[in-house]
């Protein structure tokens, strides 16, 4: 079989509630109601079942590494004993020949000295969600009383920065806000003293587009590409730039280096999500496609990881950079873009058989980064690289639209 199903990481929704209420959150604010029937915190029986399933999976596939990613809701709401117990259980169950790693994505508001000491002791690295400067962050990242959370997140972040184990791995995950000033956001990143960032495009579909995208306009705009290009240029021209994973991944792909970036490229995706009640699901981002869309009737109590990996929606997500809509299969930048992130291809009419709602933005951003590389790399290197301009990509886009009008889908 091409790409035999195997899983190297689990995203564990250890707490299904959150202390914040961010406007774009796919758990609570895109119409999916499945969180309401979840237990607040994953129980010990589910933890034991997860560790046993991972033990069997690692043994069967002779895996040399396996990653546990604690997520929520807000994962700190699971409490300290949950993490002591989980790490002990995983280490006791899974043979030492499989290297285990543990990480967490938190909003940082509850991070204090005790938490940072515990996370360091358990070797759980952390990523913190923060959208840039205070006004930008507080537009969307609000608490349940509708108050901005920037100051509290920064307080938690600064405590984490002071911890020698946490600091080198510490990353900031930011959702792009096109109603903010890109240069201000970049400068705010720089002021944090953190070395690793990633930028995430808001989740959306053709039926529920991300903020600022109006796909049915005669002349659609590329607000995401324009914003990202502005921040890319600040970053590219900065001699002391931190890592921004979105940009380094696109550059690697343009240079012909494959990587495991989930949103672009031509890699297989190799993780599963386990909800607090043990349900096994593909990425939570697919919740934007409809209520209970990710509910597949699979549970870690009754199904092993191999069974889950064969489930069609999970398989489609994992191979989403290979199973492409017609337009993407002939797209000149297909190997870089990979059709983008699967949820953003969805429409109620054609399911996933559409180019991404971000298609034009991807074209503009990728060709811009390519042009910038040409300016700095020697000719013998650029001669081997993809060479296509945004103008040529637009010509491809328009020609494809015309052919579709004549010959149908
Ligand atoms: S740029 Fe558009 S057409 Fe090309 S691969 Fe990406 S989504 Fe598909």
XYZ file of C-alpha atoms and ligand atoms in Angstrom:
417
model
C 0.000 0.000 0.000
C 1.191 3.513 -0.791
C 1.831 5.296 2.515
C 0.845 2.569 5.008
C -1.152 4.188 7.826
C 0.991 4.989 10.830
C 0.729 7.630 13.515
C 3.617 9.344 15.293
C 1.695 11.749 17.501
C -1.511 12.226 19.394
C -3.107 15.601 20.095
C -4.855 15.048 23.416
C -7.833 17.230 24.257
C -7.218 16.742 27.962
C -9.634 19.515 29.018
C -12.722 20.259 26.980
C -13.450 23.605 28.631
C -11.489 26.835 28.350
C -10.990 29.847 30.594
C -11.038 32.059 27.450
C -13.554 32.556 24.664
C -11.566 33.552 21.551
C -13.825 34.652 18.728
C -12.302 32.325 16.113
C -12.024 29.208 18.292
C -12.978 26.089 16.314
C -13.949 24.251 19.518
C -16.686 26.642 20.652
C -17.404 29.362 18.120
C -17.794 27.849 14.653
C -21.075 25.992 15.214
C -19.753 22.636 16.471
C -21.519 21.662 19.696
C -19.766 18.364 20.420
C -17.716 19.925 23.247
C -20.944 20.133 25.292
C -21.133 16.365 25.683
C -17.451 15.964 26.638
C -16.264 15.465 30.234
C -14.481 18.549 31.562
C -11.206 16.627 31.975
C -9.901 13.353 30.543
C -10.178 10.615 33.208
C -7.573 8.103 34.327
C -9.192 5.170 32.546
C -8.879 7.028 29.227
C -5.232 7.813 29.989
C -4.554 4.101 30.584
C -6.325 3.169 27.334
C -4.311 5.773 25.390
C -0.986 4.541 26.774
C -1.880 0.923 25.979
C -2.972 1.829 22.419
C 0.278 3.730 21.860
C 2.324 0.854 23.282
C 0.738 -1.571 20.813
C 1.094 0.854 17.900
C 4.770 1.544 18.632
C 5.478 -2.171 18.956
C 3.635 -3.128 15.769
C 5.243 -0.396 13.637
C 8.615 -0.390 15.446
C 8.344 3.355 16.003
C 11.495 5.071 17.214
C 9.667 8.156 18.491
C 6.190 9.181 19.575
C 4.894 12.651 20.507
C 2.107 13.513 22.944
C 0.699 17.018 22.481
C -1.535 18.267 25.310
C -4.298 20.504 24.022
C -7.801 21.636 24.937
C -9.842 23.719 25.632
C -7.160 24.974 27.970
C -4.869 22.087 28.939
C -3.770 23.649 32.253
C -7.368 23.195 33.469
C -6.640 19.448 33.681
C -4.590 20.129 36.832
C -1.064 19.197 37.867
C -1.810 15.624 38.981
C -3.124 14.818 35.518
C 0.304 15.526 33.995
C 2.306 13.725 36.705
C 0.091 10.701 36.185
C 0.107 10.856 32.374
C 3.879 11.106 32.000
C 4.419 8.298 34.554
C 1.883 6.106 32.804
C 3.328 6.715 29.313
C 6.890 6.024 30.460
C 5.848 2.880 32.313
C 3.814 1.509 29.378
C 5.880 2.328 26.317
C 9.255 0.583 25.975
C 12.329 2.801 26.192
C 13.364 2.074 22.569
C 10.575 4.482 21.524
C 11.666 8.026 22.381
C 8.745 9.939 23.885
C 8.232 13.670 23.769
C 5.614 15.772 25.515
C 4.443 19.257 24.594
C 1.522 21.531 25.337
C -0.317 24.375 23.599
C -1.689 26.783 26.215
C -3.168 30.284 26.286
C -0.645 31.011 29.061
C -3.075 32.851 31.342
C -2.801 30.288 34.176
C 0.954 29.789 33.880
C 2.707 30.549 37.140
C 5.919 29.561 38.889
C 4.527 26.235 40.174
C 3.284 25.237 36.743
C 6.562 26.128 35.076
C 8.521 24.102 37.637
C 6.294 21.095 37.109
C 6.363 21.319 33.301
C 10.155 21.607 33.418
C 10.460 18.630 35.753
C 8.250 16.516 33.474
C 10.011 17.773 30.327
C 6.826 19.097 28.802
C 7.689 21.892 26.373
C 5.120 24.605 25.756
C 3.723 26.772 23.007
C 1.718 29.859 23.927
C -1.085 31.350 21.841
C -0.769 35.111 21.356
C -1.796 37.157 18.303
C 0.718 40.023 18.369
C 0.584 43.396 20.089
C -2.025 44.139 22.762
C -4.743 45.782 20.590
C -4.402 43.042 17.952
C -4.406 40.199 20.453
C -7.329 41.592 22.416
C -9.540 41.977 19.329
C -10.125 38.204 19.364
C -8.449 36.638 22.371
C -10.924 37.497 25.124
C -11.944 35.937 28.406
C -15.489 34.935 29.315
C -16.196 38.473 30.558
C -15.217 39.843 27.108
C -11.973 41.347 28.433
C -8.696 41.200 26.526
C -6.128 38.676 27.772
C -2.826 40.116 26.503
C -1.455 41.276 29.882
C -2.192 37.955 31.596
C -0.671 35.941 28.753
C 2.467 38.091 28.791
C 2.774 37.577 32.550
C 2.656 33.788 32.062
C 5.024 33.975 29.097
C 7.625 35.912 31.080
C 7.553 33.331 33.882
C 8.101 30.584 31.290
C 10.953 32.517 29.632
C 12.803 32.530 32.973
C 12.846 28.707 33.058
C 15.954 27.188 31.483
C 14.133 24.037 30.305
C 11.091 25.821 28.859
C 12.785 28.786 27.172
C 14.712 27.128 24.307
C 11.624 25.211 23.118
C 9.124 27.990 23.768
C 7.045 28.914 20.735
C 4.337 31.499 20.054
C 1.387 30.509 17.889
C -0.410 33.458 16.327
C -3.591 33.557 14.300
C -3.297 36.065 11.449
C -5.488 39.112 11.925
C -5.683 41.074 8.673
C -7.344 43.987 10.464
C -4.080 44.648 12.304
C -0.873 46.332 11.220
C 1.601 43.634 10.119
C 4.754 45.651 10.937
C 3.446 46.400 14.449
C 2.726 42.704 14.991
C 6.252 41.804 13.832
C 7.842 44.362 16.164
C 5.750 43.071 19.050
C 7.013 39.530 18.340
C 10.587 40.781 18.404
C 10.064 42.541 21.725
C 9.071 39.279 23.450
C 12.572 37.794 23.241
C 11.216 34.453 21.989
C 12.932 32.590 19.145
C 10.141 30.476 17.642
C 6.890 31.707 16.119
C 4.273 30.338 13.827
C 1.495 32.094 11.959
C -1.782 30.315 11.446
C -4.398 31.369 8.916
C -7.898 31.455 10.446
C -9.898 28.334 9.661
C -12.720 28.773 7.172
C -14.457 27.079 4.272
C -15.952 28.197 0.958
C -19.335 28.502 2.734
C -17.966 30.224 5.852
C -14.926 32.133 4.616
C -12.332 33.549 7.008
C -12.777 37.215 8.001
C -11.898 39.566 5.122
C -12.383 37.000 2.325
C -15.362 37.373 0.003
C -15.000 34.553 -2.581
C -17.956 35.663 -4.704
C -16.558 39.112 -5.462
C -15.885 39.533 -9.197
C -12.340 40.570 -8.387
C -11.443 38.701 -5.204
C -8.859 40.353 -2.978
C -5.813 38.754 -1.392
C -5.872 40.353 2.046
C -4.086 37.437 3.736
C -1.260 37.336 1.206
C -0.881 41.129 1.401
C -0.666 41.044 5.210
C 1.708 38.071 5.220
C 3.923 39.617 2.542
C 4.294 42.742 4.670
C 5.350 40.754 7.715
C 7.526 38.452 5.572
C 9.438 41.456 4.210
C 10.054 42.808 7.739
C 11.298 39.355 8.745
C 13.392 38.667 5.652
C 15.217 41.997 5.888
C 15.896 41.585 9.618
C 19.429 40.391 10.391
C 18.300 39.102 13.822
C 15.126 37.366 12.789
C 13.476 34.705 14.932
C 12.156 31.546 13.321
C 8.689 31.960 11.771
C 7.737 28.420 10.833
C 5.281 29.373 8.067
C 8.036 31.249 6.224
C 10.905 28.850 6.858
C 8.710 25.953 5.709
C 7.776 27.665 2.440
C 11.429 28.561 1.838
C 12.483 24.947 2.452
C 9.825 23.690 0.046
C 10.936 26.210 -2.588
C 14.499 24.954 -2.151
C 13.308 21.389 -2.707
C 13.622 20.372 0.953
C 10.570 18.429 2.034
C 9.343 19.068 5.571
C 6.490 17.988 7.785
C 4.588 21.252 7.750
C 0.921 20.393 8.106
C -0.525 23.178 5.988
C 1.591 23.030 2.814
C 3.927 20.819 0.838
C 3.855 17.159 -0.001
C 4.184 15.327 3.268
C 1.846 12.857 4.811
C 0.265 14.099 8.051
C 0.721 11.613 10.883
C -1.301 12.537 13.949
C -4.650 11.746 15.499
C -6.762 13.709 17.971
C -8.151 12.089 21.125
C -11.000 13.992 22.767
C -11.511 14.073 26.564
C -13.989 11.150 26.365
C -11.550 9.041 24.327
C -13.134 9.711 20.888
C -10.600 9.424 18.089
C -10.844 12.149 15.459
C -8.893 13.795 12.644
C -7.800 17.409 13.156
C -10.172 19.589 15.179
C -9.935 22.200 12.408
C -12.413 20.077 10.421
C -15.078 21.173 12.911
C -15.470 24.271 10.681
C -17.083 21.970 8.062
C -20.225 21.338 10.132
C -21.646 20.349 13.490
C -20.200 17.001 14.720
C -18.275 16.673 11.440
C -15.320 15.083 13.230
C -17.451 12.534 15.122
C -16.602 9.203 13.490
C -17.814 6.680 16.064
C -14.256 5.753 17.030
C -13.034 5.577 20.623
C -9.709 4.620 22.177
C -11.632 2.189 24.452
C -12.945 0.172 21.516
C -10.666 0.884 18.541
C -6.940 0.667 18.074
C -4.918 3.358 16.311
C -4.596 1.278 13.127
C -8.377 1.006 12.795
C -8.681 4.773 13.243
C -5.994 5.418 10.643
C -8.002 3.475 8.042
C -11.162 5.571 8.572
C -11.809 7.466 5.291
C -11.962 11.060 6.656
C -8.814 10.500 8.728
C -7.081 8.898 5.731
C -8.125 11.828 3.527
C -6.720 14.319 6.041
C -3.451 12.450 6.346
C -3.052 12.245 2.561
C -4.560 15.656 1.852
C -1.432 16.912 0.078
C -1.653 13.979 -2.331
C -5.423 13.713 -2.898
C -6.013 17.046 -4.585
C -8.863 18.847 -6.321
C -8.567 18.989 -10.143
C -7.209 22.553 -10.281
C -4.439 21.796 -7.781
C -3.269 18.724 -9.718
C -2.191 20.952 -12.621
C -1.171 23.984 -10.579
C 2.434 25.123 -11.193
C 3.056 25.581 -7.446
C 1.338 22.347 -6.391
C 4.469 20.882 -4.770
C 4.868 23.938 -2.539
C 1.235 24.640 -1.717
C 0.022 21.037 -1.645
C -3.541 22.351 -2.006
C -3.207 24.030 1.396
C -5.035 22.954 4.538
C -7.866 20.466 3.922
C -10.669 22.234 5.880
C -10.171 25.369 3.777
C -11.098 23.369 0.631
C -14.540 22.442 1.947
C -17.914 23.435 0.514
C -21.302 21.875 1.186
C -21.728 21.366 -2.577
C -18.458 19.644 -3.502
C -17.129 18.503 -0.105
C -13.294 18.775 -0.399
C -13.153 18.907 -4.173
C -12.396 22.649 -4.346
C -9.207 24.655 -4.322
C -8.669 26.291 -0.945
C -10.562 29.444 0.006
C -7.011 30.869 0.296
C -5.964 29.764 -3.216
C -5.138 33.250 -4.555
C -3.452 34.203 -1.287
C -1.249 31.107 -1.476
C -0.332 31.929 -5.082
C 0.634 35.491 -4.216
C 2.545 34.667 -1.033
C 4.487 31.719 -2.459
C 5.513 33.564 -5.633
C 6.559 36.572 -3.553
C 8.802 34.453 -1.323
C 10.238 32.793 -4.415
C 11.092 36.227 -5.929
C 12.792 37.277 -2.693
C 14.916 34.131 -2.723
C 16.014 34.840 -6.274
C 17.303 38.211 -5.164
C 19.670 36.757 -2.573
C 20.640 33.299 -3.813
C 23.388 32.635 -6.375
C 22.320 31.905 -9.947
C 23.454 28.279 -9.903
C 20.974 27.675 -7.055
C 18.053 29.666 -8.466
C 18.461 27.993 -11.860
C 17.131 24.786 -10.291
C 14.214 26.470 -8.509
C 10.612 26.939 -9.412
C 10.264 30.070 -11.520
C 6.752 31.424 -11.823
C 5.389 34.907 -11.232
C 2.122 35.908 -9.600
C 1.002 37.324 -12.948
C 1.501 33.881 -14.525
C -0.361 32.241 -11.651
C -3.278 34.652 -12.158
C -3.320 33.767 -15.863
C -3.490 30.074 -14.873
C -6.279 30.825 -12.383
C -8.344 32.767 -14.945
C -7.853 30.214 -17.704
C -8.902 27.416 -15.381
C -12.026 29.371 -14.357
C -12.961 29.884 -18.015
C -12.521 26.201 -18.862
C -14.650 25.254 -15.889
C -17.379 27.597 -17.083
C -17.387 25.903 -20.496
C -16.893 22.264 -19.497
C -18.302 22.190 -15.967
C -16.621 20.862 -12.866
S -2.316 27.593 -5.204
Fe -4.473 27.063 -5.397
S -4.590 25.747 -7.244
Fe -2.434 25.832 -6.586
S -2.160 24.043 -5.264
Fe -2.655 25.784 -3.943
S -4.875 25.757 -3.657
Fe -4.375 24.423 -5.417
